[in-house]
Amino acid sequence: MGEHFELLLAGAGHAHLGVLRQWAVKPQSRPIGRIGLLSADAHAWYSGMLPGLLSGRYALEQCRIGLAKLCAKAGVELLLGQACGLDPKNQQLQLSDGRQLQYDYLSLNLGSLPQAPKQYGSGLELLPVKPFSAFITRWQHWQQQPQPLAILGGGAAGVELALALAAQLPAVTLLNAGELLSGHPATLRQRALTHLAKAGVMVQEHCRVNEVLDQHLLSAGRVVWRGGRALVASGASALPWLQASGLACDNQGFVSITASLQSSSHPTVFAVGDCASLAHTPHNGVYAVRQGPVLALNLAALIEQRPLTMYQPQRRALALLATGDGGALASWAGLTFEGQLLGRWKDHLDQSFMRRHGGI
Ligand SMILES: Cc1cc2nc3c(=O)[nH]c(=O)nc-3n(C[C@H](O)[C@H](O)[C@H](O)COP(=O)(O)OP(=O)(O)OC[C@H]3O[C@@H](n4cnc5c(N)ncnc54)[C@H](O)[C@@H]3O)c2cc1C
């Protein structure tokens, strides 16, 4: 029998940061009882600022939030460790170091992992962009000896990374299964292609990399790139141990939730952000942030047996993509824009997020 918590928050994702902030600034909104935050990392990294970090516009400390201070202010115990198993029937979370944590209520905000292709042989190092701390440590090592780089994934993250890194490396190739930035207006793709061409990034669309063989990236058996280093920034995939936990999941393995943000099979478990699955709620940071206030209300309401609030995903979300030169591309309600002013606005929004959560 492990340590017992009335409420356990697993993962320091965007929504949990919002919950912690809420309890720090409004202690009366914190439910009573022992509350713990389990995090694999002593910091929460802010993905929106990662491209700025890589392009040298931000320092490391500007892009991460120290969890010890935020937890102390919120009256929450910080537990450093990696969850590797969940038994929702016995209300127990298993950690990779052998510890077991018992809970009455659990909230999952654990993010997702990029989808890496199968790898055979050696000679090519595949580096997933998440978890961020492992990625950044390895990236700093790579930086000492710049080499040509392939980036797998042409969504917003892959495009931003390519634009952030193009000036620092001998060559950058961006490979994507379909067209770049699918799901965004076609004009955003056109604008991104123009910036990528100007930055010297080679783009291969309709090129799903499904295998790595020695130093080769293969798409449907055909060699599409050869080299020693590739970043994996393709899509969100579910955490396998969560998928195996017995919680109801969608067909991709993300935890199925209801509008109250509770697991559709186990109502004592909440799930938010990338690890959860709810209609009309894409896997990205904007939606995870917006779930935070509803989650804070519902955690307290369930524990105190009050009615729950329903989360309504916003119909539109602003997408802001850094172009690596201080500017940004934006899309909103089918319209697209670009320029240096937008870049400054993105900086302002990102830094405000960091001040709100880190400056408490
Ligand atoms: C380069 C890049 C740029 C991006 N830019 C944007 C952007 O501008 N806007 C946007 O909306 N989205 C952006 N995204 C997507 C965004 O990163 C994710 O959608 C978002 O981080 C998901 O947030 P989350 O709250 O679900 O979890 P995350 O923010 O991913 O947090 C998950 C947390 O759980 C912890 N964790 C994970 N597994 C375990 C475990 N087993 N045990 C304990 N702790 C664990 C991690 O350490 C982490 O603290 C970007 C992604 C990338 C890669």
Coordinates of C-alpha atoms and ligand atoms in Angstrom, one line a residue:
M1 CA 0.0 0.0 0.0
G2 CA 1.6 3.3 -1.1
E3 CA 1.1 6.9 0.0
H4 CA -2.5 8.1 -0.1
F5 CA -3.8 11.4 -1.6
E6 CA -7.3 12.7 -1.6
L7 CA -6.4 14.2 -5.0
L8 CA -3.5 13.4 -7.3
L9 CA -2.7 15.5 -10.3
A10 CA -0.5 13.5 -12.7
G11 CA 1.6 15.6 -15.1
A12 CA 2.3 19.3 -15.1
G13 CA 0.5 20.0 -18.4
H14 CA -1.1 23.3 -19.3
A15 CA -4.4 22.7 -17.6
H16 CA -2.8 21.6 -14.3
L17 CA -0.6 24.7 -14.3
G18 CA -3.9 26.7 -14.5
V19 CA -5.4 24.7 -11.6
L20 CA -2.2 25.3 -9.5
R21 CA -2.2 29.0 -10.2
Q22 CA -5.9 29.2 -9.3
W23 CA -5.3 27.6 -5.9
A24 CA -2.2 29.8 -5.4
V25 CA -4.0 33.1 -5.9
K26 CA -7.3 32.0 -4.5
P27 CA -6.5 29.5 -1.7
Q28 CA -10.2 29.3 -0.7
S29 CA -10.9 27.5 -4.1
R30 CA -8.5 24.7 -3.2
P31 CA -10.4 21.5 -2.2
I32 CA -9.5 20.3 1.3
G33 CA -7.3 17.2 1.8
R34 CA -3.9 16.0 0.8
I35 CA -3.1 16.9 -2.8
G36 CA -0.1 15.9 -4.8
L37 CA 1.3 16.8 -8.2
L38 CA 3.3 14.0 -9.9
S39 CA 5.7 15.3 -12.6
A40 CA 8.5 13.6 -14.5
D41 CA 10.4 16.9 -14.5
A42 CA 11.0 19.6 -11.9
H43 CA 9.9 22.1 -14.6
A44 CA 7.0 22.6 -16.9
W45 CA 8.1 23.5 -20.3
Y46 CA 6.1 25.9 -22.5
S47 CA 6.0 24.5 -26.0
G48 CA 5.0 27.9 -27.5
M49 CA 8.4 29.3 -26.7
L50 CA 10.5 26.3 -27.8
P51 CA 11.1 27.6 -31.3
G52 CA 12.3 30.9 -29.8
L53 CA 14.6 29.0 -27.5
L54 CA 16.1 27.0 -30.4
S55 CA 16.5 30.1 -32.6
G56 CA 18.4 31.7 -29.7
R57 CA 15.8 34.4 -29.0
Y58 CA 15.0 33.0 -25.5
A59 CA 17.2 31.6 -22.7
L60 CA 16.4 28.2 -21.1
E61 CA 15.0 29.8 -17.9
Q62 CA 12.5 31.9 -19.8
C63 CA 10.8 28.8 -21.3
R64 CA 10.1 26.8 -18.2
I65 CA 8.2 27.1 -15.0
G66 CA 9.8 25.8 -11.7
L67 CA 7.1 23.6 -10.1
A68 CA 8.5 23.6 -6.6
K69 CA 7.5 27.3 -6.0
L70 CA 4.1 27.0 -7.8
C71 CA 3.2 23.9 -5.8
A72 CA 4.3 25.4 -2.5
K73 CA 2.1 28.4 -3.1
A74 CA -0.8 26.2 -4.2
G75 CA -0.6 24.0 -1.1
V76 CA 0.3 20.9 -3.2
E77 CA 3.0 18.4 -2.6
L78 CA 5.4 18.0 -5.6
L79 CA 6.3 14.4 -6.3
L80 CA 9.0 13.9 -8.9
G81 CA 8.6 10.6 -10.7
Q82 CA 7.5 8.9 -13.9
A83 CA 4.1 7.2 -13.9
C84 CA 4.2 3.9 -15.8
G85 CA 0.9 2.2 -14.9
L86 CA -2.6 2.9 -13.7
D87 CA -5.1 0.6 -11.9
P88 CA -8.3 2.6 -11.9
K89 CA -10.2 -0.2 -10.1
N90 CA -7.9 -0.1 -7.1
Q91 CA -7.3 3.7 -7.5
Q92 CA -3.6 3.3 -7.7
L93 CA -0.9 4.9 -9.9
Q94 CA 2.4 3.0 -10.4
L95 CA 5.7 4.8 -10.8
S96 CA 8.7 3.5 -12.7
D97 CA 10.8 3.5 -9.5
G98 CA 8.5 1.0 -7.9
R99 CA 6.4 3.5 -5.8
Q100 CA 2.6 3.2 -5.8
L101 CA 0.3 6.2 -5.1
Q102 CA -3.2 5.7 -3.9
Y103 CA -5.8 8.3 -4.7
D104 CA -9.5 9.1 -4.1
Y105 CA -9.6 11.3 -7.2
L106 CA -7.1 11.5 -10.0
S107 CA -6.5 14.1 -12.8
L108 CA -4.4 13.2 -15.8
N109 CA -2.7 16.0 -17.8
L110 CA 0.2 14.0 -19.2
G111 CA 0.5 15.2 -22.8
S112 CA 1.3 13.0 -25.7
L113 CA 4.3 11.7 -27.6
P114 CA 5.3 12.3 -31.2
Q115 CA 4.7 9.3 -33.6
A116 CA 8.2 7.9 -34.4
P117 CA 8.6 5.5 -37.4
K118 CA 10.0 2.0 -36.8
Q119 CA 13.8 2.0 -36.8
Y120 CA 16.2 -0.8 -38.0
G121 CA 19.9 -0.7 -38.0
S122 CA 22.1 2.1 -36.8
G123 CA 23.7 5.3 -37.9
L124 CA 20.7 7.7 -37.7
E125 CA 19.7 9.3 -34.5
L126 CA 16.0 9.9 -34.2
L127 CA 15.2 12.6 -31.6
P128 CA 11.5 13.1 -30.5
V129 CA 10.7 16.7 -29.6
K130 CA 8.9 15.4 -26.4
P131 CA 9.7 15.0 -23.6
F132 CA 11.1 18.5 -23.9
S133 CA 13.9 18.3 -21.3
A134 CA 15.4 15.2 -22.9
F135 CA 15.0 16.8 -26.3
I136 CA 16.7 20.0 -25.2
T137 CA 19.6 18.2 -23.5
R138 CA 20.3 16.2 -26.7
W139 CA 19.8 19.2 -28.9
Q140 CA 22.4 21.2 -27.0
H141 CA 24.8 18.3 -27.7
W142 CA 24.0 18.2 -31.4
Q143 CA 24.5 22.0 -31.6
Q144 CA 28.2 21.6 -30.9
Q145 CA 28.6 19.8 -34.3
P146 CA 26.0 21.1 -36.7
Q147 CA 24.9 18.5 -39.4
P148 CA 22.1 18.3 -42.0
L149 CA 18.8 17.6 -40.3
A150 CA 15.5 16.0 -41.3
I151 CA 12.3 17.0 -39.5
L152 CA 9.5 14.6 -39.6
G153 CA 6.1 16.3 -39.3
G154 CA 4.8 19.3 -41.2
G155 CA 2.2 20.5 -38.7
A156 CA 2.7 23.8 -36.8
A157 CA 5.5 22.3 -34.6
G158 CA 7.5 21.0 -37.5
V159 CA 7.2 24.2 -39.5
E160 CA 8.2 26.3 -36.6
L161 CA 11.2 24.1 -35.8
A162 CA 12.4 24.1 -39.4
L163 CA 12.2 27.9 -39.5
A164 CA 13.9 28.3 -36.1
L165 CA 16.8 26.0 -37.1
A166 CA 17.4 26.7 -40.8
A167 CA 20.0 29.4 -40.2
Q168 CA 22.1 27.3 -37.8
L169 CA 22.5 24.2 -39.9
P170 CA 24.1 23.2 -43.2
A171 CA 20.7 21.9 -44.5
V172 CA 17.2 21.3 -43.2
T173 CA 14.6 19.0 -44.9
L174 CA 11.0 19.0 -43.7
L175 CA 9.0 15.8 -44.5
N176 CA 5.3 15.5 -44.1
A177 CA 2.7 12.7 -44.8
G178 CA 0.3 15.1 -46.6
E179 CA 0.3 18.8 -47.3
L180 CA 1.9 21.1 -44.8
L181 CA -0.3 22.5 -42.1
S182 CA -3.4 20.5 -43.0
G183 CA -6.4 21.6 -41.0
H184 CA -5.3 25.2 -41.4
P185 CA -6.4 27.5 -44.3
A186 CA -4.6 26.8 -47.6
T187 CA -3.2 30.4 -47.5
L188 CA -1.4 29.6 -44.3
R189 CA 0.4 26.7 -46.0
Q190 CA 1.3 29.1 -48.9
R191 CA 2.7 31.7 -46.6
A192 CA 4.6 29.0 -44.7
L193 CA 6.0 27.5 -47.9
T194 CA 7.3 31.0 -48.9
H195 CA 9.1 31.4 -45.6
L196 CA 10.5 27.9 -45.7
A197 CA 11.8 28.5 -49.3
K198 CA 13.4 31.8 -48.2
A199 CA 15.1 30.1 -45.3
G200 CA 16.5 27.4 -47.5
V201 CA 14.4 24.6 -46.0
M202 CA 13.7 21.7 -48.4
V203 CA 10.1 20.5 -48.2
Q204 CA 8.8 17.1 -49.2
E205 CA 5.0 16.8 -48.9
H206 CA 3.0 13.6 -49.4
C207 CA 5.9 11.7 -48.0
R208 CA 5.1 9.6 -44.9
V209 CA 8.3 8.3 -43.4
N210 CA 7.3 4.9 -42.1
E211 CA 10.7 3.3 -41.6
V212 CA 14.3 4.2 -40.8
L213 CA 16.9 1.8 -42.1
D214 CA 20.5 2.5 -41.1
Q215 CA 21.1 6.1 -42.3
H216 CA 18.0 6.2 -44.6
L217 CA 14.5 7.5 -44.1
L218 CA 12.1 5.4 -46.1
S219 CA 8.6 6.2 -47.4
A220 CA 6.7 3.2 -48.8
G221 CA 10.0 1.4 -49.3
R222 CA 11.7 4.4 -51.1
V223 CA 14.7 6.3 -49.7
V224 CA 13.6 9.9 -49.2
W225 CA 16.5 11.2 -47.1
R226 CA 19.9 10.1 -46.0
G227 CA 21.8 11.4 -43.0
G228 CA 22.6 11.1 -39.4
R229 CA 20.0 13.2 -37.5
A230 CA 16.3 13.5 -37.6
L231 CA 13.8 15.3 -35.3
V232 CA 10.4 13.6 -34.8
A233 CA 7.7 16.3 -34.6
S234 CA 4.8 14.3 -36.1
G235 CA 1.4 14.3 -34.6
A236 CA 0.3 13.4 -31.1
S237 CA 0.3 9.7 -30.1
A238 CA -1.2 8.3 -26.9
L239 CA 0.9 7.1 -23.9
P240 CA 0.8 3.3 -24.2
W241 CA 0.6 2.6 -20.4
L242 CA -2.5 4.8 -20.2
Q243 CA -4.1 3.0 -23.1
A244 CA -3.5 -0.3 -21.3
S245 CA -4.9 0.9 -18.0
G246 CA -8.6 -0.1 -18.5
L247 CA -9.8 3.5 -18.8
A248 CA -12.1 3.8 -21.8
C249 CA -10.0 5.2 -24.7
D250 CA -10.8 6.3 -28.3
N251 CA -9.5 4.2 -31.2
Q252 CA -6.1 6.1 -31.1
G253 CA -5.6 5.3 -27.4
F254 CA -6.5 8.7 -25.9
V255 CA -8.6 8.7 -22.7
S256 CA -12.3 9.2 -23.6
I257 CA -13.8 12.0 -21.5
T258 CA -17.2 13.6 -21.1
A259 CA -17.9 17.4 -21.2
S260 CA -17.3 17.5 -17.4
L261 CA -13.7 16.4 -18.2
Q262 CA -14.2 13.0 -16.4
S263 CA -13.2 9.7 -17.8
S264 CA -16.3 8.2 -19.6
S265 CA -15.7 4.9 -17.8
H266 CA -14.3 6.0 -14.4
P267 CA -15.8 9.2 -13.1
T268 CA -13.2 9.6 -10.2
V269 CA -10.6 10.1 -12.9
F270 CA -10.4 13.4 -14.9
A271 CA -8.3 13.7 -18.1
V272 CA -7.4 16.9 -20.0
G273 CA -5.1 18.2 -22.7
D274 CA -3.4 16.0 -25.3
C275 CA -3.9 12.7 -23.3
A276 CA -7.7 13.1 -23.4
S277 CA -10.2 12.7 -26.2
L278 CA -13.3 14.8 -26.6
A279 CA -15.3 15.8 -29.7
H280 CA -14.3 19.1 -31.3
T281 CA -11.2 19.4 -29.1
P282 CA -7.9 19.2 -31.0
H283 CA -4.7 18.1 -29.3
N284 CA -3.0 21.4 -28.8
G285 CA -1.9 23.7 -26.0
V286 CA -4.6 26.3 -26.6
Y287 CA -7.4 23.9 -25.8
A288 CA -5.5 22.4 -22.8
V289 CA -5.1 25.9 -21.3
R290 CA -8.8 26.6 -21.7
Q291 CA -9.7 23.3 -19.9
G292 CA -7.8 24.5 -16.8
P293 CA -10.5 26.8 -15.2
V294 CA -13.3 24.2 -15.7
L295 CA -11.1 21.4 -14.3
A296 CA -10.3 23.6 -11.2
L297 CA -14.1 24.1 -10.7
N298 CA -14.9 20.4 -11.2
L299 CA -12.2 18.9 -9.0
A300 CA -13.5 20.9 -6.1
A301 CA -17.2 20.3 -7.0
L302 CA -16.8 16.5 -7.3
I303 CA -14.9 16.3 -4.0
E304 CA -17.5 18.6 -2.3
Q305 CA -20.4 16.8 -4.1
R306 CA -21.6 19.9 -5.9
P307 CA -22.9 20.0 -9.5
L308 CA -20.2 20.0 -12.2
T309 CA -19.6 22.6 -14.9
M310 CA -19.5 21.5 -18.6
Y311 CA -16.5 22.4 -20.7
Q312 CA -17.4 23.8 -24.1
P313 CA -14.5 23.8 -26.6
Q314 CA -14.1 27.1 -28.3
R315 CA -15.3 27.1 -31.9
R316 CA -12.2 28.9 -33.2
A317 CA -8.7 29.0 -32.0
L318 CA -5.9 31.5 -33.0
A319 CA -2.9 29.8 -34.4
L320 CA 0.4 31.7 -34.2
L321 CA 3.5 30.3 -35.8
A322 CA 7.0 31.8 -35.2
T323 CA 8.9 32.3 -38.5
G324 CA 12.3 32.2 -36.9
D325 CA 13.1 35.8 -37.7
G326 CA 11.1 37.5 -34.9
G327 CA 7.9 37.5 -37.0
A328 CA 4.9 35.2 -37.0
L329 CA 2.2 33.7 -39.2
A330 CA -1.3 33.7 -37.9
S331 CA -4.6 32.1 -38.8
W332 CA -8.0 32.9 -37.3
A333 CA -11.5 32.0 -38.6
G334 CA -10.2 31.1 -42.0
L335 CA -8.1 34.3 -42.5
T336 CA -4.4 34.4 -42.4
F337 CA -1.8 37.1 -41.6
E338 CA 1.9 37.5 -41.2
G339 CA 4.5 40.0 -40.1
Q340 CA 6.9 41.3 -37.4
L341 CA 4.1 42.9 -35.4
L342 CA 2.4 39.5 -35.0
G343 CA 5.8 38.1 -33.8
R344 CA 5.9 40.7 -31.1
W345 CA 2.3 40.0 -30.2
K346 CA 3.1 36.2 -29.9
D347 CA 6.1 37.1 -27.7
H348 CA 3.9 39.1 -25.5
L349 CA 1.2 36.4 -25.2
D350 CA 3.9 33.7 -24.5
Q351 CA 5.7 35.8 -21.9
S352 CA 2.4 36.7 -20.2
F353 CA 1.6 33.0 -19.9
M354 CA 5.0 32.5 -18.2
R355 CA 4.6 35.4 -15.9
R356 CA 1.1 34.3 -14.9
H357 CA 2.2 30.8 -13.9
G358 CA 5.9 31.3 -13.0
G359 CA 5.8 34.7 -11.4
I360 CA 3.5 33.8 -8.6
Ligands
LIG1 C1 7.7 22.7 -31.0 C2 6.3 22.7 -30.5 C3 5.6 23.9 -30.6 C4 4.3 23.9 -30.2 N1 3.6 25.1 -30.2 C5 2.3 25.2 -29.9 C6 1.7 26.4 -29.9 O1 2.2 27.5 -30.2 N2 0.3 26.5 -29.5 C7 -0.3 25.3 -29.2 O2 -1.5 25.4 -28.8 N3 0.3 24.1 -29.1 C8 1.6 24.0 -29.5 N4 2.2 22.8 -29.5 C9 1.5 21.6 -29.0 C10 1.6 21.5 -27.5 O3 2.9 21.3 -27.1 C11 0.8 20.4 -26.9 O4 -0.5 20.3 -27.5 C12 0.6 20.8 -25.5 O5 1.8 20.8 -24.8 C13 -0.3 19.7 -24.8 O6 -0.4 20.2 -23.5 P1 -0.8 19.2 -22.3 O7 -1.3 20.1 -21.3 O8 -1.7 18.1 -22.8 O9 0.5 18.5 -21.8 P2 2.0 18.9 -21.8 O10 2.2 20.4 -21.8 O11 2.7 18.1 -22.9 O12 2.5 18.4 -20.4 C14 2.5 17.1 -20.0 C15 3.3 17.0 -18.7 O13 3.2 15.6 -18.2 C16 4.5 15.2 -17.8 N5 4.5 13.7 -18.0 C17 4.4 13.1 -19.2 N6 4.4 11.7 -19.0 C18 4.6 11.6 -17.6 C19 4.7 10.5 -16.8 N7 4.6 9.2 -17.3 N8 4.8 10.6 -15.5 C20 4.8 11.9 -14.9 N9 4.7 13.0 -15.7 C21 4.6 12.9 -17.0 C22 5.5 16.0 -18.6 O14 6.7 16.1 -18.0 C23 4.7 17.3 -18.8 O15 5.0 18.1 -17.7 C24 3.6 22.7 -29.8 C25 4.3 21.5 -29.8 C26 5.6 21.5 -30.1 C27 6.3 20.2 -30.1

